[in-house]
Structures are given as structure tokens and as C-alpha cells.
Coordinates of N, CA and C in Angstrom, one line a residue:
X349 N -7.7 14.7 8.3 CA -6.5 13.9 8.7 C -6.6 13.4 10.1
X350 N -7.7 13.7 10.8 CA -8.0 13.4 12.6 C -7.9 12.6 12.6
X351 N -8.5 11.7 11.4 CA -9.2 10.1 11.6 C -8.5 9.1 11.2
X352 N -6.9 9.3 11.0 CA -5.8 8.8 10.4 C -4.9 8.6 11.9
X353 N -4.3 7.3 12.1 CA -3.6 6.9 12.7 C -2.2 7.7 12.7
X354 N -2.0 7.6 11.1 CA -0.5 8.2 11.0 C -0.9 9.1 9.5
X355 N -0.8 10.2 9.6 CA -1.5 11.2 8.0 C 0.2 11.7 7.4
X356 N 1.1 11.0 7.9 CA 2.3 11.6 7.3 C 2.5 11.3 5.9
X357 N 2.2 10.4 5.2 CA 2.1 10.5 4.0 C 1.8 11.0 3.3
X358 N 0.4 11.7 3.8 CA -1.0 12.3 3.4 C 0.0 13.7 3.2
X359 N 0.6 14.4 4.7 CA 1.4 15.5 4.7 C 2.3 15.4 3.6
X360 N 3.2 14.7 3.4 CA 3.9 14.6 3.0 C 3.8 15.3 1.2
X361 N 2.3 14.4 1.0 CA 2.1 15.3 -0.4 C 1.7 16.3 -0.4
X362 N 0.7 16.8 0.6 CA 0.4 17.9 0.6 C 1.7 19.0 0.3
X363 N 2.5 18.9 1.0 CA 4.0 19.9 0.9 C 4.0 19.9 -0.1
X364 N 4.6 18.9 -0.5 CA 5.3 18.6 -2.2 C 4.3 19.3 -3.0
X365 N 3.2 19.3 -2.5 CA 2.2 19.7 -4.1 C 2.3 21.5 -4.1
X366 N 2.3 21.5 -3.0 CA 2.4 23.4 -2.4 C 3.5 23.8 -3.2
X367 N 4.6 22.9 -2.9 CA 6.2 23.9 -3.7 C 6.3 23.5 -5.1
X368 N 5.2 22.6 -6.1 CA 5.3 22.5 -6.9 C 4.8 22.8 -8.3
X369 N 3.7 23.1 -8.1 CA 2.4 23.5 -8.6 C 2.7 24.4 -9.6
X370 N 3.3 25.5 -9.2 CA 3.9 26.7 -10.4 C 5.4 26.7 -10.7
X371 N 6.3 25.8 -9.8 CA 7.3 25.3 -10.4 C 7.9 25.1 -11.2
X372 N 7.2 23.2 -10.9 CA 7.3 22.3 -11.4 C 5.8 21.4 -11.6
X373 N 5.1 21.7 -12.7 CA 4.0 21.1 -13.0 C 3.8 19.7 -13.0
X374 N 4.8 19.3 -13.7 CA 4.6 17.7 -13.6 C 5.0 17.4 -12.6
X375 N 5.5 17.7 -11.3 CA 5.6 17.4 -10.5 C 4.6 17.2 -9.6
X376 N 3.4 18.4 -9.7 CA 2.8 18.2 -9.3 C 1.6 16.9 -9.6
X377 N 1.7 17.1 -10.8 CA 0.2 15.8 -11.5 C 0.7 14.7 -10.9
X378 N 1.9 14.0 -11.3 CA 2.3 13.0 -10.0 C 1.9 12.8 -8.6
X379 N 2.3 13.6 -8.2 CA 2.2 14.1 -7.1 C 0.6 13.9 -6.3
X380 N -0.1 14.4 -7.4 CA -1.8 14.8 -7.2 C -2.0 13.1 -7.3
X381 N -1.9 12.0 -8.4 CA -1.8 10.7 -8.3 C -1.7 10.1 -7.3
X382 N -0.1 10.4 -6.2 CA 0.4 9.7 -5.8 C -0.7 10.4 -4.2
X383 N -1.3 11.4 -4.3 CA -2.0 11.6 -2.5 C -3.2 10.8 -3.4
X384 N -4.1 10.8 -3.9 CA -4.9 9.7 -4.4 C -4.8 8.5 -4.0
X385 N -3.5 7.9 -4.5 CA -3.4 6.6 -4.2 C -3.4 6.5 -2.7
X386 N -2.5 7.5 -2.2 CA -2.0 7.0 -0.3 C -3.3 7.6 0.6
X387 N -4.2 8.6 -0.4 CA -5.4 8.6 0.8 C -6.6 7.2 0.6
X388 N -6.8 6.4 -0.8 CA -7.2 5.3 -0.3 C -6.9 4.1 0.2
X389 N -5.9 4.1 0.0 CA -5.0 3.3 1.0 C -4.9 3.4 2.5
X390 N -5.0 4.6 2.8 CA -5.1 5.0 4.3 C -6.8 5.0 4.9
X391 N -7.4 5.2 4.0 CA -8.7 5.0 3.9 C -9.2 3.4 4.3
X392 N -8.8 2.9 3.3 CA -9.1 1.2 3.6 C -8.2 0.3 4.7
X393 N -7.0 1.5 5.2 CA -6.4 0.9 6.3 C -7.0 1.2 7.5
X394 N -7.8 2.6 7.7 CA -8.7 3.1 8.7 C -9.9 1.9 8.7
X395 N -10.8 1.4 8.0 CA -11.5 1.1 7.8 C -11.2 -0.9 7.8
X396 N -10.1 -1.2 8.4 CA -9.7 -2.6 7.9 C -9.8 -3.8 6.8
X397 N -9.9 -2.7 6.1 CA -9.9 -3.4 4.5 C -9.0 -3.3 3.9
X398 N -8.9 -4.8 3.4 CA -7.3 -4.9 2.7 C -7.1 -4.5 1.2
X399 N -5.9 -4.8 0.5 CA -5.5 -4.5 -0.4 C -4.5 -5.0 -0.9
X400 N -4.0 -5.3 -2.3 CA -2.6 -5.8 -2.6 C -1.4 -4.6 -3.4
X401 N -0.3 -5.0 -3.2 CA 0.6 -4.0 -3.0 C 0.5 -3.8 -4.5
X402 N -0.5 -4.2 -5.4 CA -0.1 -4.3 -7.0 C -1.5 -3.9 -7.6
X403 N -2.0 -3.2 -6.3 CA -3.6 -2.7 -6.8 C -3.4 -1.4 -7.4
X404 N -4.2 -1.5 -8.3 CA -4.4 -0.3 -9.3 C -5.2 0.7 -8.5
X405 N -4.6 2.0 -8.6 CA -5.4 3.3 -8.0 C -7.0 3.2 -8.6
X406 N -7.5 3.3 -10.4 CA -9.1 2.8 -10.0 C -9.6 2.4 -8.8
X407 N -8.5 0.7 -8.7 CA -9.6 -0.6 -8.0 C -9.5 -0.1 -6.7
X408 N -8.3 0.8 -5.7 CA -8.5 1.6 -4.6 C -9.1 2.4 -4.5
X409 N -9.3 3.4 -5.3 CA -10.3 4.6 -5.3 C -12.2 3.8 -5.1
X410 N -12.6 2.9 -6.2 CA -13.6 1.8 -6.0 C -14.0 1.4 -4.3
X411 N -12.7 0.6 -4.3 CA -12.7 0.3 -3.1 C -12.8 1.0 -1.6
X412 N -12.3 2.2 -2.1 CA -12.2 3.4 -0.4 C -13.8 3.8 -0.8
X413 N -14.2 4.1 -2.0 CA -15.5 4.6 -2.0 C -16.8 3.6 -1.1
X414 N -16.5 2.2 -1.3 CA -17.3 1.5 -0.8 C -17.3 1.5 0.4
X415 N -15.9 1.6 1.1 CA -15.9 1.2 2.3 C -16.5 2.5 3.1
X416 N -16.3 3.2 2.7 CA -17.1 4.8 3.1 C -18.8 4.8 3.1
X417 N -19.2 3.8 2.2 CA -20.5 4.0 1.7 C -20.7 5.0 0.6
X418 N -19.5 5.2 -0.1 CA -19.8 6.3 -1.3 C -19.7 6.0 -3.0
X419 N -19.8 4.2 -2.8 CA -20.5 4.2 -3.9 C -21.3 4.5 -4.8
X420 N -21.2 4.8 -5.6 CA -22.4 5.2 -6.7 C -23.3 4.4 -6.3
X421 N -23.0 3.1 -6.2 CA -24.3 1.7 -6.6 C -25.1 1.7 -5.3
X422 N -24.4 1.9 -3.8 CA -24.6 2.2 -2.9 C -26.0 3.3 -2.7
X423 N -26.5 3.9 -3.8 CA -27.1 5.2 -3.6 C -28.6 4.4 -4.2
X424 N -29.5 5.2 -3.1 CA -30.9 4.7 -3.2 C -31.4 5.7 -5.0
X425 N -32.3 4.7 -6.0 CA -32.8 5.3 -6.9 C -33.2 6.3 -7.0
X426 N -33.9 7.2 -5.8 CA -34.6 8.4 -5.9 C -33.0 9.6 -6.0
X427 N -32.4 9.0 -5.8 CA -30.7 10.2 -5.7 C -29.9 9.8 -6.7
X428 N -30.6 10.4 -8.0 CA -30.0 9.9 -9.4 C -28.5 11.1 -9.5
X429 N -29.0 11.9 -8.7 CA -27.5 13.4 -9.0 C -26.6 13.2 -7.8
X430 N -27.1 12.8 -6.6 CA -26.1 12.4 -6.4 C -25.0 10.8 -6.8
X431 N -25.9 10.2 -7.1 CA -25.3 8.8 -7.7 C -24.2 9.4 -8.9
X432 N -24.9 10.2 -9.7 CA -23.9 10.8 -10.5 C -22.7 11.5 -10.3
X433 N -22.8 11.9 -9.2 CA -21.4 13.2 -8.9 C -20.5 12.2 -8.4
X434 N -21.3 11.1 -7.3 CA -20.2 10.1 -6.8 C -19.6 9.2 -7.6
X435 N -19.9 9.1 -9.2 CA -19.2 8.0 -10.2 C -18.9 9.0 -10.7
X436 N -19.2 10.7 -11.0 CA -18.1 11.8 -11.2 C -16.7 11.7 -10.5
X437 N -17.0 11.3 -9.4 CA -15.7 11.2 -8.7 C -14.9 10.2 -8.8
X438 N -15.2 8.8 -9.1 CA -14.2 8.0 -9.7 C -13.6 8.2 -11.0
X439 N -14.4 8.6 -11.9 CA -14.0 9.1 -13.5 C -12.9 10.5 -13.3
X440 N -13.0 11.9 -12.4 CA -12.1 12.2 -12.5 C -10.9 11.2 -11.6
X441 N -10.7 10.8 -10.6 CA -9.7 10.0 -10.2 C -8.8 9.2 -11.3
X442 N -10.1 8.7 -12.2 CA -9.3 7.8 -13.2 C -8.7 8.9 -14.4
X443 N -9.1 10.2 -14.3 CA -8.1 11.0 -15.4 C -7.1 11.4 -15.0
X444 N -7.1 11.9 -13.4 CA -6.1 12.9 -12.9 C -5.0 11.0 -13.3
X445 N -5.2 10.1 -12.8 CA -4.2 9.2 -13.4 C -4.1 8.7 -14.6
X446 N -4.6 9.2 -15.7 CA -4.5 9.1 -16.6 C -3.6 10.2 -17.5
X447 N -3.8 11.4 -17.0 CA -3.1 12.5 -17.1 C -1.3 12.7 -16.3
X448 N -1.5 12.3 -15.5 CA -0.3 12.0 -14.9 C 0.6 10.5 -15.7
X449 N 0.1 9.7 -16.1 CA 0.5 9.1 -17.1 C 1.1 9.2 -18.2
X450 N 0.6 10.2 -19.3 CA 0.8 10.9 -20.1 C 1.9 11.6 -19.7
X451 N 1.7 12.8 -18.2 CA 3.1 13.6 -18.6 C 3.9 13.9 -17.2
X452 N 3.5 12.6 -16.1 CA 4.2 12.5 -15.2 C 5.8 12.6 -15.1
X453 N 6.6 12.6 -14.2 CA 7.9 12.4 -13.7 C 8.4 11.1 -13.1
X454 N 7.0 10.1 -13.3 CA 7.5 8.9 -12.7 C 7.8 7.9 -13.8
X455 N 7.6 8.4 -15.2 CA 8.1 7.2 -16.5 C 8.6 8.1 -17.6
X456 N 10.4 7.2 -17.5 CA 11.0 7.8 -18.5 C 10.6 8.0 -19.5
X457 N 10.4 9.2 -19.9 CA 9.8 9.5 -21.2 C 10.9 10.0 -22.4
X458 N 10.9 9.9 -23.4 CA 11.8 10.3 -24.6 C 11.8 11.4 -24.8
X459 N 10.5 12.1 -24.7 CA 10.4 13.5 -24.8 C 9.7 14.2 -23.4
X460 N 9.8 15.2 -23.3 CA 9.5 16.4 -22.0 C 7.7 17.0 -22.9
X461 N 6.9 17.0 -22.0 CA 5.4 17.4 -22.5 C 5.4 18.8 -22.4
X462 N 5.8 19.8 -23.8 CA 5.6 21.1 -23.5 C 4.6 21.5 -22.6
X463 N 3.7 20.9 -23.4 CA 2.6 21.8 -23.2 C 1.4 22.2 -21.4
X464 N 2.1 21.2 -20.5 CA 2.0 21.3 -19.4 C 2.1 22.9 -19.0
X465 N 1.1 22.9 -18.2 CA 1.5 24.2 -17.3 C 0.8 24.3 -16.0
X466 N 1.3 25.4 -15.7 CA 0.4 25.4 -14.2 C -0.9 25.2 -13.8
X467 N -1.5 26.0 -14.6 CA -3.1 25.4 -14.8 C -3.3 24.5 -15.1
X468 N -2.8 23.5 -15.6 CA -3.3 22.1 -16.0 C -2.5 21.3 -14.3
X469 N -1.7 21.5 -14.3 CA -1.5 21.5 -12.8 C -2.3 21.5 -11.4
X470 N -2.8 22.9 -11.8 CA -3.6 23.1 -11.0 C -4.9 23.0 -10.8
X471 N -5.5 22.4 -11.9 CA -6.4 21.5 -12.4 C -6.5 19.6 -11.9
X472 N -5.6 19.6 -12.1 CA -4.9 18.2 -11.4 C -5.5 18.0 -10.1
X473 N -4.6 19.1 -9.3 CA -4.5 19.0 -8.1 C -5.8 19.1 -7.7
X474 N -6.3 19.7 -7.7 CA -7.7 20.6 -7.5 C -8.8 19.3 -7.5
X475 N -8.6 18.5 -8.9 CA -9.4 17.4 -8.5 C -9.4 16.2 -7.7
X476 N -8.1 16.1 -7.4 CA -7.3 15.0 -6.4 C -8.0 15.4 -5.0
X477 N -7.7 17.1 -5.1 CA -8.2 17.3 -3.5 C -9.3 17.1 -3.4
X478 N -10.1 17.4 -3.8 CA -11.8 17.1 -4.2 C -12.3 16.2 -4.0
X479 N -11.3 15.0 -4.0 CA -11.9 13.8 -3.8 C -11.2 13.3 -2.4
X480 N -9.9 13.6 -2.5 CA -9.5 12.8 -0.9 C -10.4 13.3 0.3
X481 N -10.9 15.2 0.1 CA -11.4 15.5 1.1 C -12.8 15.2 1.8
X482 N -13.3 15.0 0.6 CA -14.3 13.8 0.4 C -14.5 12.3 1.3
X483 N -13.3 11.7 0.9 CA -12.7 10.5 1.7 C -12.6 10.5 2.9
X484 N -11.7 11.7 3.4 CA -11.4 12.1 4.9 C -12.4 12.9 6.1
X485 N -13.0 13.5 5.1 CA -14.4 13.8 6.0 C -15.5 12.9 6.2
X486 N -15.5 12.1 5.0 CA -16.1 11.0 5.3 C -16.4 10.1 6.4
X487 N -14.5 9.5 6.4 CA -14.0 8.6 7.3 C -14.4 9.6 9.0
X488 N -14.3 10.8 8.8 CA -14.4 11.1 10.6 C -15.6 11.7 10.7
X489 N -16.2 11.7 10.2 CA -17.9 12.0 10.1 C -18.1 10.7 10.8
X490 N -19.2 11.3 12.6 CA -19.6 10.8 13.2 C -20.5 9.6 12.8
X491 N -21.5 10.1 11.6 CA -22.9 10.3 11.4 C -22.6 10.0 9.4
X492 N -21.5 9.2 9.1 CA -20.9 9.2 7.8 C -22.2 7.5 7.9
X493 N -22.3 7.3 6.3 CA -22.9 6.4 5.8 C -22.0 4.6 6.3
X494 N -21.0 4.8 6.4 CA -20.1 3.5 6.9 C -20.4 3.0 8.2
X495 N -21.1 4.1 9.2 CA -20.6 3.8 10.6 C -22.0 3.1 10.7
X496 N -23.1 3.2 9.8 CA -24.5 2.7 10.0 C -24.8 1.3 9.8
X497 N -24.4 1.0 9.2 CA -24.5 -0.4 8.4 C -25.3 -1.0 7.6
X498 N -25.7 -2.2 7.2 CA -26.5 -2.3 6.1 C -26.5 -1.9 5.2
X499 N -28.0 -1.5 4.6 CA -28.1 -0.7 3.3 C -27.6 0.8 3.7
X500 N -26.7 1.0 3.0 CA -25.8 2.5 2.7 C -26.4 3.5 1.8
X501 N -27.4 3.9 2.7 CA -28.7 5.0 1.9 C -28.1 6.5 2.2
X502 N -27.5 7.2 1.3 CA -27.2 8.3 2.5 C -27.8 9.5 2.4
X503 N -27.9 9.7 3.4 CA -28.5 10.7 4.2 C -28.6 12.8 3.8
X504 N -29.3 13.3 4.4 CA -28.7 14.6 3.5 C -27.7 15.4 3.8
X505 N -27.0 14.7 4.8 CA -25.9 15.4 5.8 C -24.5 15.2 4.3
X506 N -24.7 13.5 4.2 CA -23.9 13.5 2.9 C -23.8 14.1 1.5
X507 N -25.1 14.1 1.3 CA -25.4 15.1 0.5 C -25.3 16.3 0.1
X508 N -25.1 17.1 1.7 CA -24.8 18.4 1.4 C -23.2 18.4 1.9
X509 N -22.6 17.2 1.5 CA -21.2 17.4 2.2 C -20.7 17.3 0.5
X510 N -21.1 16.3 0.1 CA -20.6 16.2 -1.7 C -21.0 17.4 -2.5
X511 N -22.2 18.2 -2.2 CA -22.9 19.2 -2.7 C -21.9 20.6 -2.4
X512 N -21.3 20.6 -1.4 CA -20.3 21.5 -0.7 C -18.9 21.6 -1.4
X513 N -18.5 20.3 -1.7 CA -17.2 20.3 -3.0 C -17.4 20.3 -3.9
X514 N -18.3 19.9 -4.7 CA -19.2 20.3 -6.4 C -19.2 21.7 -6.2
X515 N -19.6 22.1 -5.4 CA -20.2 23.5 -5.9 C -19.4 24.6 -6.1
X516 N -18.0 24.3 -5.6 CA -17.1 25.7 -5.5 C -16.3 25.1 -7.1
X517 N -16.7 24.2 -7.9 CA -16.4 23.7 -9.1 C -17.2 24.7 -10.4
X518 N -18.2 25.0 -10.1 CA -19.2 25.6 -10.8 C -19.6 26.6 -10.5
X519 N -19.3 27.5 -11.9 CA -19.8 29.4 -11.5 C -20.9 29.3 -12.8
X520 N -21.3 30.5 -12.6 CA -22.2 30.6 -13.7 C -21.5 32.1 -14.7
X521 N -22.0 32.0 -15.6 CA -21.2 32.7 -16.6 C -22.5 33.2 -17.6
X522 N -22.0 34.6 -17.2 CA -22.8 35.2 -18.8 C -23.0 35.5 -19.6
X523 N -24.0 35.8 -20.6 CA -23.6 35.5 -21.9 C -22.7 36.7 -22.7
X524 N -22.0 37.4 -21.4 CA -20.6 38.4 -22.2 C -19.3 37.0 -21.8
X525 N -19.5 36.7 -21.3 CA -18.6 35.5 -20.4 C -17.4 35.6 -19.1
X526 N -18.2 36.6 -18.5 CA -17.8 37.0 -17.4 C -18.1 36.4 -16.3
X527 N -17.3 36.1 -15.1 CA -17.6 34.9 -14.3 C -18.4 36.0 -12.7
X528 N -18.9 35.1 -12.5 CA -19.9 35.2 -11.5 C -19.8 34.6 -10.6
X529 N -20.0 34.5 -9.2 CA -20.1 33.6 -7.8 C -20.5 32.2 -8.0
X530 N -19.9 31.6 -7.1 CA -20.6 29.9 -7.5 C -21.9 29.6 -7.5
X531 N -22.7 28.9 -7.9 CA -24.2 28.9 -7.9 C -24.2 27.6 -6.9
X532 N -24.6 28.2 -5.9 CA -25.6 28.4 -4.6 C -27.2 28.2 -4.6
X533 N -27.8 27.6 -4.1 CA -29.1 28.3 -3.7 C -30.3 27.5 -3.9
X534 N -31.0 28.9 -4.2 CA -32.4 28.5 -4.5 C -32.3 27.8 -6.2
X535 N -31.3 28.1 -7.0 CA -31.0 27.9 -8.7 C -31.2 26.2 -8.6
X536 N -30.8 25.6 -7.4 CA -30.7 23.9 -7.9 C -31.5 23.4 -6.7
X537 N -32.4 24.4 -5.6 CA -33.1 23.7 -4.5 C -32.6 23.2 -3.5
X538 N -33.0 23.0 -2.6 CA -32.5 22.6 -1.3 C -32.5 21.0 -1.0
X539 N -31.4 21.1 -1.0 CA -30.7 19.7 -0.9 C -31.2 18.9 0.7
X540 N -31.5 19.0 1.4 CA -31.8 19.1 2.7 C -33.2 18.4 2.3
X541 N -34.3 18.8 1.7 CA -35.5 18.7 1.8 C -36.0 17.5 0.5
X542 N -34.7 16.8 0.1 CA -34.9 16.3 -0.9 C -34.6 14.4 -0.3

């Protein structure tokens, strides 16, 4: 939030999402949408790139990624996993609003979505954060892929910064199905040397 002129909006969801989460579920998946939408907006306003008031969160989310240098398409051939995690990260953006869609608080619906609950809530959120923090470390990262110019090849600093939020995503599990610490390590090689 350093790298934000004004992050009160940013705050703003953040709270909401804290008092809501076990609540009020749908409030939160909204919620998770609506810091999405205001951190690439704040994103492309850090970065003086415009936008229209009638832009679809995809075409923002697209758009903050590029201006970051975190396009997928941006990514040199030899970095096929990360090219993938970073169009992993538009595809969840495009569900967490897709999901909020379905069983948001922001369209009168006929019926109430039982089946919501906190974990799917918390699921929501979880991916939202995943990616704004992404965004915002990005943006104030000295040494971030934007601040270089040209071809937007990045580096393994970024690499191990996207590698750093993937990974607390993934445990390994045994075949009783009991969960185990996140996989770390030597299991997927050193990111650094690649």
C-alpha cells in the first residue's frame, strides 16, 4: 500500500472483508471483487494508465498486469511455469468475479444462495488477496519488471516473489490424506538458478 498515493479504498476493503468473512459470506465474495477491481485501478492510476469508468474487471486486471510487466505474454519462452501461474492469475480473478456474480450482494437476486459459506468465502478472498498482493509489491518493488523498460523479461527476483504466493497455496498430502507443510524446496528446484 506504500506505493499508493491514497490506499483508502484499498483499506477500506480490507476492513469490510475482516468483519465479514464468517458473518456474512456474500458479503465478503463481493467484497473480494470489488478490492480487485479498486487495486487495478489504483494500480493503472500509480502507473498513469488510463481506463474507462465502464471497464470490465478482466480488461483491468489484463491491463494492471501489463502495466506491471506481469503479463503472461510478457514472459520470455524459457519461463513456461511461470508464464502459467501469471495467466493462473487472471483466470482466478476472472472466477473470484464470476463467483461473486452468481451469489453476490450487489444483484437483486430472487433467491438467497444457500449453499455459500465461509469457506467458500474464504476461498474467495484468499484468491483476491493473492493477486492484489502481487500487484502492490510489484508496483513498489524497486527492481520490479515495469521500472526497466523494453522487453519485460523478468528476472528471478520476480520469480521468486510469484513463487512466494503460489506456494503457501500448495501442501502436499499423503496417501492417508493428511496434510503436510507447503512444498518448499529442493521438490520443485531452485528458482533462483533457473
Amino acid at each position: 500500500l506504500n506505493a499508493l498515493a491514497d490506499p483508502a479504498s484499498l483499506l477500506d476493503h480490507l476492513h469490510r472483508l475482516g468483519n465479514s468473512v464468517d458473518d456474512d459470506p456474500r458479503l465478503a465474495i463481493s467484497t473480494a471483487k470489488a478490492l480487485i477491481e479498486s487495486t487495478a485501478k489504483c494500480v493503472l492510476t500509480a502507473r498513469n494508465q488510463t481506463y474507462t469508468r465502464a471497464a470490465k474487471v478482466p480488461a483491468l486486471v489484463n491491463a494492471a498486469q501489463e502495466s506491471l510487466g506481469l503479463a503472461a505474454k510478457s514472459v520470455s519462452d524459457e519461463d513456461r511455469a511461470l508464464r502459467q501461474a501469471l495467466q493462473s492469475l487472471v483466470t482466478l480473478t476472472q472466477s473470484v468475479t464470476e463467483i461473486r456474480n452468481q451469489v453476490g450482494i450487489d444483484h437483486g437476486a430472487e433467491e438467497v444462495p444457500a449453499w455459500v459459506r465461509p469457506r467458500h468465502a474464504r476461498l474467495v478472498v484468499g484468491a483476491a488477496q493473492v493477486w492484489c498482493q502481487l500487484m502492490l509489491e510489484t508496483l513498489a518493488d524497486p527492481s520490479a519488471p515495469w521500472r526497466r523498460g523494453g522487453r519485460r523479461r523478468c528476472c528471478w527476483r520476480v520469480r521468486v516473489s510469484v513463487w512466494r504466493h503460489w506456494r503457501s497455496a500448495f501442501v502436499r498430502s499423503d496417501r492417508d490424506g493428511t496434510l503436510r507443510r507447503p512444498l518448499v524446496g529442493s521438490r520443485f528446484g531452485s528458482l533462483r538458478g533457473r
